[in-house]
Coordinates of C-alpha atoms and ligand atoms in Angstrom, one line a residue:
M1 CA 57.2 118.5 229.1
R2 CA 55.3 116.0 231.3
V3 CA 52.6 117.5 233.5
T4 CA 51.4 115.3 236.4
F5 CA 47.8 116.0 237.5
F6 CA 46.4 115.2 240.9
S7 CA 42.7 115.0 241.9
A8 CA 42.0 114.5 238.2
K9 CA 38.4 113.6 237.4
P10 CA 37.0 112.5 234.0
Y11 CA 35.8 116.0 233.3
D12 CA 39.3 117.5 234.0
R13 CA 40.7 115.0 231.4
E14 CA 38.1 115.9 228.9
F15 CA 38.9 119.6 228.9
F16 CA 42.7 119.3 229.3
D17 CA 43.1 116.6 226.7
R18 CA 41.1 118.7 224.2
L19 CA 43.0 122.0 224.8
N20 CA 46.4 120.2 225.1
A21 CA 46.1 119.5 221.3
D22 CA 47.5 123.0 220.7
V23 CA 50.3 122.7 223.3
G24 CA 51.5 119.2 223.1
F25 CA 52.5 118.4 226.7
E26 CA 52.5 114.9 228.0
L27 CA 49.7 114.8 230.5
M28 CA 49.6 112.2 233.2
Y29 CA 46.6 111.9 235.5
Y30 CA 46.2 110.6 239.0
E31 CA 42.8 110.6 240.5
T32 CA 44.1 110.6 244.1
H33 CA 44.8 113.9 245.8
L34 CA 48.4 115.0 246.2
G35 CA 50.0 114.5 249.6
P36 CA 52.9 112.7 251.4
H37 CA 51.3 109.3 250.5
I38 CA 51.7 109.7 246.7
V39 CA 54.4 112.4 246.1
N40 CA 57.1 109.8 245.6
A41 CA 55.2 108.4 242.6
V42 CA 56.0 111.6 240.6
E43 CA 58.6 110.7 238.0
N44 CA 60.3 112.8 235.2
S45 CA 57.8 115.5 235.5
A46 CA 58.8 119.2 235.3
A47 CA 55.3 120.3 236.2
I48 CA 52.5 119.4 238.6
C49 CA 48.9 120.4 238.2
A50 CA 46.9 120.5 241.4
F51 CA 43.4 121.4 242.7
V52 CA 41.9 122.8 245.8
N53 CA 42.3 119.9 248.2
D54 CA 45.8 118.8 247.1
K55 CA 48.3 119.4 249.9
L56 CA 51.3 121.3 248.9
D57 CA 53.0 121.9 252.2
A58 CA 56.8 122.3 252.7
G59 CA 57.3 118.6 253.0
V60 CA 55.6 117.7 249.8
L61 CA 57.2 120.6 247.9
R62 CA 60.7 119.5 249.1
V63 CA 60.1 116.0 247.6
L64 CA 58.8 117.5 244.4
A65 CA 61.8 119.8 244.1
E66 CA 64.2 116.8 244.7
K67 CA 62.4 115.0 241.9
G68 CA 63.0 117.9 239.5
V69 CA 59.6 119.6 239.5
K70 CA 60.0 123.2 238.5
Y71 CA 56.4 124.4 238.0
I72 CA 53.3 124.0 240.0
A73 CA 50.0 125.0 238.3
L74 CA 47.0 125.3 240.6
R75 CA 43.9 124.9 238.4
C76 CA 41.9 127.0 240.8
A77 CA 41.9 130.6 242.1
G78 CA 42.5 130.1 245.9
F79 CA 46.0 129.0 247.0
N80 CA 45.7 128.5 250.7
N81 CA 46.7 124.8 250.3
L82 CA 50.2 125.7 249.1
D83 CA 53.2 126.9 251.1
L84 CA 54.3 129.9 249.0
E85 CA 57.4 130.5 251.1
A86 CA 58.6 126.9 250.7
A87 CA 58.0 127.0 246.9
K88 CA 60.1 130.2 246.7
Q89 CA 62.8 128.5 248.7
Y90 CA 62.9 125.5 246.4
G91 CA 63.1 127.9 243.3
M92 CA 59.7 126.7 242.0
R93 CA 57.4 128.8 239.8
V94 CA 53.8 128.7 240.9
C95 CA 50.8 129.8 238.9
R96 CA 47.0 129.7 239.4
V97 CA 43.9 130.6 237.5
P98 CA 43.0 134.0 239.0
A99 CA 39.7 134.6 237.3
Y100 CA 37.9 131.8 235.5
S101 CA 34.3 132.7 235.0
P102 CA 33.7 134.5 238.3
E103 CA 30.0 134.4 237.2
A104 CA 30.0 130.6 237.7
V105 CA 30.6 131.0 241.4
A106 CA 28.5 134.1 241.8
E107 CA 25.5 132.4 240.0
H108 CA 25.9 129.4 242.3
A109 CA 25.7 131.7 245.4
L110 CA 22.5 133.1 243.9
A111 CA 21.2 129.5 243.3
M112 CA 21.8 128.8 247.0
I113 CA 20.0 132.0 248.1
L114 CA 17.0 131.2 246.0
T115 CA 16.8 127.5 247.0
L116 CA 17.1 128.3 250.7
N117 CA 14.6 131.1 250.5
R118 CA 11.9 129.6 248.2
K119 CA 12.6 126.0 249.2
T120 CA 12.4 124.7 245.7
H121 CA 14.3 121.5 246.7
K122 CA 11.5 120.7 249.1
A123 CA 8.8 121.7 246.7
Y124 CA 10.3 119.4 244.0
N125 CA 10.0 116.4 246.3
R126 CA 6.6 117.4 247.6
V127 CA 4.8 117.6 244.3
R128 CA 6.3 114.3 243.2
E129 CA 4.3 112.8 246.0
Q130 CA 1.2 114.7 245.0
N131 CA 1.5 117.0 248.0
F132 CA 0.6 120.4 246.8
A133 CA 0.3 122.0 250.2
L134 CA 2.3 125.2 250.8
N135 CA 2.8 125.0 254.5
G136 CA 6.5 125.5 255.4
L137 CA 7.5 126.8 251.9
M138 CA 7.1 130.5 252.6
G139 CA 10.0 132.7 251.6
F140 CA 10.7 136.4 251.5
N141 CA 11.2 138.9 248.7
I142 CA 14.8 139.4 247.9
H143 CA 13.9 142.8 246.4
G144 CA 14.5 145.5 249.0
K145 CA 16.6 143.3 251.3
T146 CA 20.1 144.3 252.4
V147 CA 22.9 142.0 251.1
G148 CA 26.3 142.1 252.6
I149 CA 29.3 141.1 250.4
V150 CA 32.5 140.2 252.1
G151 CA 35.2 140.6 249.4
T152 CA 34.6 142.4 246.2
G153 CA 37.2 140.8 243.9
N154 CA 36.3 139.0 240.8
I155 CA 33.5 136.8 242.3
G156 CA 32.2 139.4 244.8
Q157 CA 31.9 141.9 241.9
A158 CA 30.0 139.5 239.7
F159 CA 27.7 138.7 242.7
A160 CA 27.1 142.4 243.4
R161 CA 26.0 143.0 239.8
I162 CA 23.6 140.1 240.0
M163 CA 22.1 141.2 243.3
S164 CA 21.8 144.8 242.1
G165 CA 19.4 143.5 239.5
F166 CA 17.1 142.2 242.3
G167 CA 16.8 145.7 243.7
C168 CA 18.7 145.0 246.9
T169 CA 20.6 147.4 249.1
L170 CA 24.2 146.3 248.7
L171 CA 26.8 146.7 251.4
A172 CA 30.4 145.5 251.0
T173 CA 33.6 145.2 252.9
D174 CA 37.0 144.8 251.3
I175 CA 40.5 146.1 251.9
R176 CA 40.3 147.7 248.4
E177 CA 37.2 149.6 247.3
N178 CA 36.0 149.2 243.8
D179 CA 34.8 152.4 242.1
E180 CA 32.7 150.6 239.5
L181 CA 30.8 148.9 242.2
K182 CA 30.4 152.2 244.1
A183 CA 28.9 153.7 240.9
L184 CA 26.5 150.7 240.8
G185 CA 25.3 151.7 244.3
V186 CA 27.4 149.4 246.5
R187 CA 28.3 151.1 249.8
Y188 CA 31.6 150.1 251.5
V189 CA 31.2 149.8 255.2
P190 CA 33.3 148.3 258.0
L191 CA 32.7 144.6 258.6
Q192 CA 30.8 145.2 261.9
H193 CA 28.3 147.5 260.1
L194 CA 27.8 145.0 257.3
L195 CA 27.2 142.2 259.8
A196 CA 24.7 144.2 261.7
Q197 CA 22.7 145.5 258.7
S198 CA 22.6 142.6 256.3
D199 CA 19.7 140.2 255.7
V200 CA 21.9 138.0 253.5
I201 CA 25.7 137.8 253.9
S202 CA 27.8 136.2 251.1
L203 CA 31.5 135.4 251.6
H204 CA 33.8 136.1 248.7
C205 CA 37.2 136.8 250.3
P206 CA 40.1 134.4 250.3
L207 CA 41.1 132.2 253.3
L208 CA 44.0 134.0 255.0
E209 CA 45.2 134.1 258.6
S210 CA 43.2 137.3 258.9
T211 CA 40.0 135.9 257.5
K212 CA 40.1 132.4 259.2
H213 CA 36.8 131.9 261.2
L214 CA 35.5 135.3 260.1
I215 CA 32.1 133.9 261.0
N216 CA 32.5 132.9 264.6
E217 CA 30.6 133.2 267.9
A218 CA 31.3 136.9 268.3
S219 CA 30.6 137.9 264.8
L220 CA 27.3 135.9 264.8
Q221 CA 26.2 137.9 267.8
Q222 CA 26.5 141.1 265.7
M223 CA 24.2 139.8 263.0
K224 CA 20.5 140.3 262.5
P225 CA 18.5 137.4 263.9
G226 CA 17.4 135.2 261.0
V227 CA 20.3 136.2 258.8
M228 CA 21.1 134.0 255.7
I229 CA 24.8 133.2 255.4
I230 CA 26.2 131.9 252.1
N231 CA 29.8 130.6 251.8
T232 CA 31.1 129.7 248.3
S233 CA 34.6 130.8 249.2
R234 CA 36.6 128.5 251.5
G235 CA 35.3 126.4 254.4
G236 CA 37.9 127.9 256.9
L237 CA 36.1 131.2 256.8
I238 CA 33.4 129.7 259.0
D239 CA 33.9 128.3 262.6
T240 CA 31.5 125.4 262.1
P241 CA 30.7 124.6 265.7
A242 CA 29.8 128.3 266.2
V243 CA 27.5 128.2 263.2
I244 CA 25.8 125.0 264.4
A245 CA 25.1 126.8 267.7
G246 CA 23.8 129.8 265.7
L247 CA 21.4 127.6 263.8
R248 CA 20.1 126.1 267.1
T249 CA 19.4 129.5 268.6
K250 CA 17.9 130.7 265.3
R251 CA 20.4 133.6 265.0
I252 CA 21.1 132.1 261.6
G253 CA 17.9 131.7 259.6
S254 CA 19.5 129.7 256.8
L255 CA 23.0 128.6 255.7
G256 CA 24.3 127.7 252.3
I257 CA 27.7 126.2 252.1
D258 CA 29.5 125.0 249.0
V259 CA 32.7 124.6 251.0
Y260 CA 33.5 123.0 254.3
E261 CA 36.5 123.2 256.6
Q262 CA 37.0 119.4 256.6
E263 CA 36.0 118.9 253.0
E264 CA 39.3 117.2 252.0
K265 CA 38.1 113.8 253.0
L266 CA 34.6 114.1 251.6
F267 CA 34.2 116.3 248.6
F268 CA 34.7 115.3 244.9
R269 CA 34.0 111.6 245.8
D270 CA 31.0 109.3 245.7
L271 CA 30.7 108.1 249.3
S272 CA 27.1 107.0 248.9
H273 CA 28.0 103.4 249.9
T274 CA 30.0 104.3 253.0
I275 CA 29.3 105.5 256.5
L276 CA 30.5 109.0 256.8
N277 CA 33.2 109.5 259.5
D278 CA 32.3 113.1 260.0
D279 CA 29.5 113.8 262.5
T280 CA 29.7 117.6 262.0
I281 CA 28.7 117.5 258.4
Q282 CA 26.0 114.9 259.2
L283 CA 24.6 117.3 261.8
L284 CA 24.8 120.2 259.4
M285 CA 23.0 118.3 256.7
S286 CA 20.2 117.3 259.1
F287 CA 19.1 121.0 259.6
P288 CA 16.1 121.8 257.3
N289 CA 17.5 125.3 256.7
V290 CA 21.0 124.3 255.6
L291 CA 22.0 123.6 252.0
V292 CA 25.3 121.9 251.4
T293 CA 26.8 121.4 247.9
G294 CA 30.2 119.7 247.4
H295 CA 32.4 122.5 246.1
Q296 CA 30.6 122.8 242.8
A297 CA 30.2 126.5 242.4
F298 CA 32.9 126.7 239.8
F299 CA 31.5 123.7 237.9
T300 CA 30.3 125.1 234.5
E301 CA 31.5 124.3 231.0
E302 CA 32.7 127.8 230.5
A303 CA 34.8 127.7 233.7
L304 CA 36.3 124.3 233.0
E305 CA 37.3 125.4 229.5
Q306 CA 38.9 128.6 230.9
I307 CA 40.7 126.7 233.7
A308 CA 42.3 124.3 231.2
R309 CA 43.1 127.0 228.7
T310 CA 44.7 129.4 231.2
T311 CA 46.6 126.6 233.0
L312 CA 48.1 125.2 229.8
S313 CA 49.0 128.7 228.5
S314 CA 50.7 129.7 231.8
L315 CA 52.7 126.4 231.9
S316 CA 53.8 126.8 228.3
R317 CA 54.9 130.4 228.9
L318 CA 56.7 129.5 232.1
E319 CA 58.5 126.7 230.3
Q320 CA 59.7 129.3 227.7
G321 CA 60.9 131.6 230.5
Q322 CA 58.0 134.0 230.1
A323 CA 55.5 135.2 232.7
P324 CA 51.8 134.1 232.4
E325 CA 49.6 136.4 230.3
N326 CA 47.7 137.6 233.4
P327 CA 50.3 138.9 236.0
A328 CA 47.9 137.8 238.8
A329 CA 48.3 134.2 237.7
L330 CA 51.9 134.1 238.9
L331 CA 52.2 133.5 242.6
V332 CA 55.9 132.9 242.8
Ligands
NAD401 P1 39.9 137.8 244.3 O1 41.3 137.7 244.7 O2 39.5 138.4 242.9 O3 39.0 138.6 245.4 C1 39.1 138.4 246.7 C2 38.8 139.8 247.4 O4 38.8 139.6 248.8 C3 39.8 140.9 247.0 O5 39.2 142.0 246.6 C4 40.5 141.1 248.4 O6 41.0 142.5 248.5 C5 39.4 140.8 249.3 N1 39.8 140.5 250.7 C6 41.0 140.1 251.2 N2 41.0 140.1 252.5 C7 39.8 140.6 252.9 C8 39.2 140.8 254.2 N3 39.9 140.5 255.3 N4 37.9 141.2 254.2 C9 37.3 141.5 253.1 N5 37.8 141.3 251.8 C10 39.1 140.8 251.8 O7 39.3 136.3 244.4 P2 38.0 135.7 243.7 O8 38.3 135.2 242.3 O9 36.9 136.7 243.8 O10 37.7 134.5 244.6 C11 37.3 134.6 246.0 C12 37.4 133.3 246.7 O11 36.5 132.4 246.1 C13 38.8 132.6 246.4 O12 39.7 132.9 247.3 C14 38.4 131.1 246.5 O13 38.8 130.7 247.8 C15 36.9 131.1 246.3 N6 36.5 130.3 245.1 C16 35.6 129.3 245.3 C17 35.2 128.5 244.2 C18 34.1 127.4 244.4 O14 34.0 126.6 243.4 N7 33.4 127.3 245.5 C19 35.7 128.8 243.0 C20 36.6 129.8 242.8 C21 37.0 130.6 243.9

């Protein structure tokens, strides 16, 4: 079976080519993202493998279905970029990688917290210029602080375990409560309570209609002044103009984002020789208390290996008329 990849980078090819040795698919890679501009290039391919910023709306899925595509494999956990109803209508099977090294993302959230708090990125540059002064580098002890976790699925759980090791009070909100986390000391509270009590808020819920712009002007008003907000989930969870206003009024003490609502045109590319056509991210990056990373929370060797292994296994099983090994991998 031919599998056509979109948004494929050299590191994707490395892991997929290696693990495909056991499966024997014909893998075809496009570096461009999937969208109306390229969908007609798909030929003789029963399967598509797509990533977070590939656009799989009804129009694109219709063309893919006409071209005989039967399987869509998302090599990521989130699936907000795919129209599930349309996929169902066109009789396609869609799978994803529900849990690939949740620790990778949880550890990146921690890296953002520690960097923003202890300003190691600034200290690194300072000492290189023989400036050993400490002014402006003061942080706070994470021990004893209240950390609010929005969404305690795979990643939120891993994050809760890490933060419990720091000796934090842990609050969480989720539509499903996790008994193991409760035993660890996590207290489930309504979102409003979490927003009002937390010194650090970390977002780990999916982007849905109900979670879009969860962080907005009104929710910011409920937070402690000086709160740290971390988003490694999806950019759309945050209303960016509201957050910029919150940074200006100092309601937000620091912000770490690995995802950005308009990231499609920016992330996963080297744009160092161009002038960015996005004033909002330029403004965000100019704040000294904002840390932006380009959707790299998942980017560990372990995660990439697991993504490739799970994706190839699910496609192979779907081709043989079987469900993926993990039921949560099958979306349609
Ligand atoms: P998951 O499905 O295991 O967990 C999501 C949790 O959010 C579930 O427990 C769900 O009940 C909960 N939830 C749903 N609606 C909610 C709401 N309104 N309020 C609070 N909780 C709610 O997913 P996961 O594997 O933990 O991943 C979480 C998100 O992380 C994904 O949706 C994806 O967008 C993002 N992600 C980002 C990266 C990255 O590299 N930055 C990598 C992987 C995943």
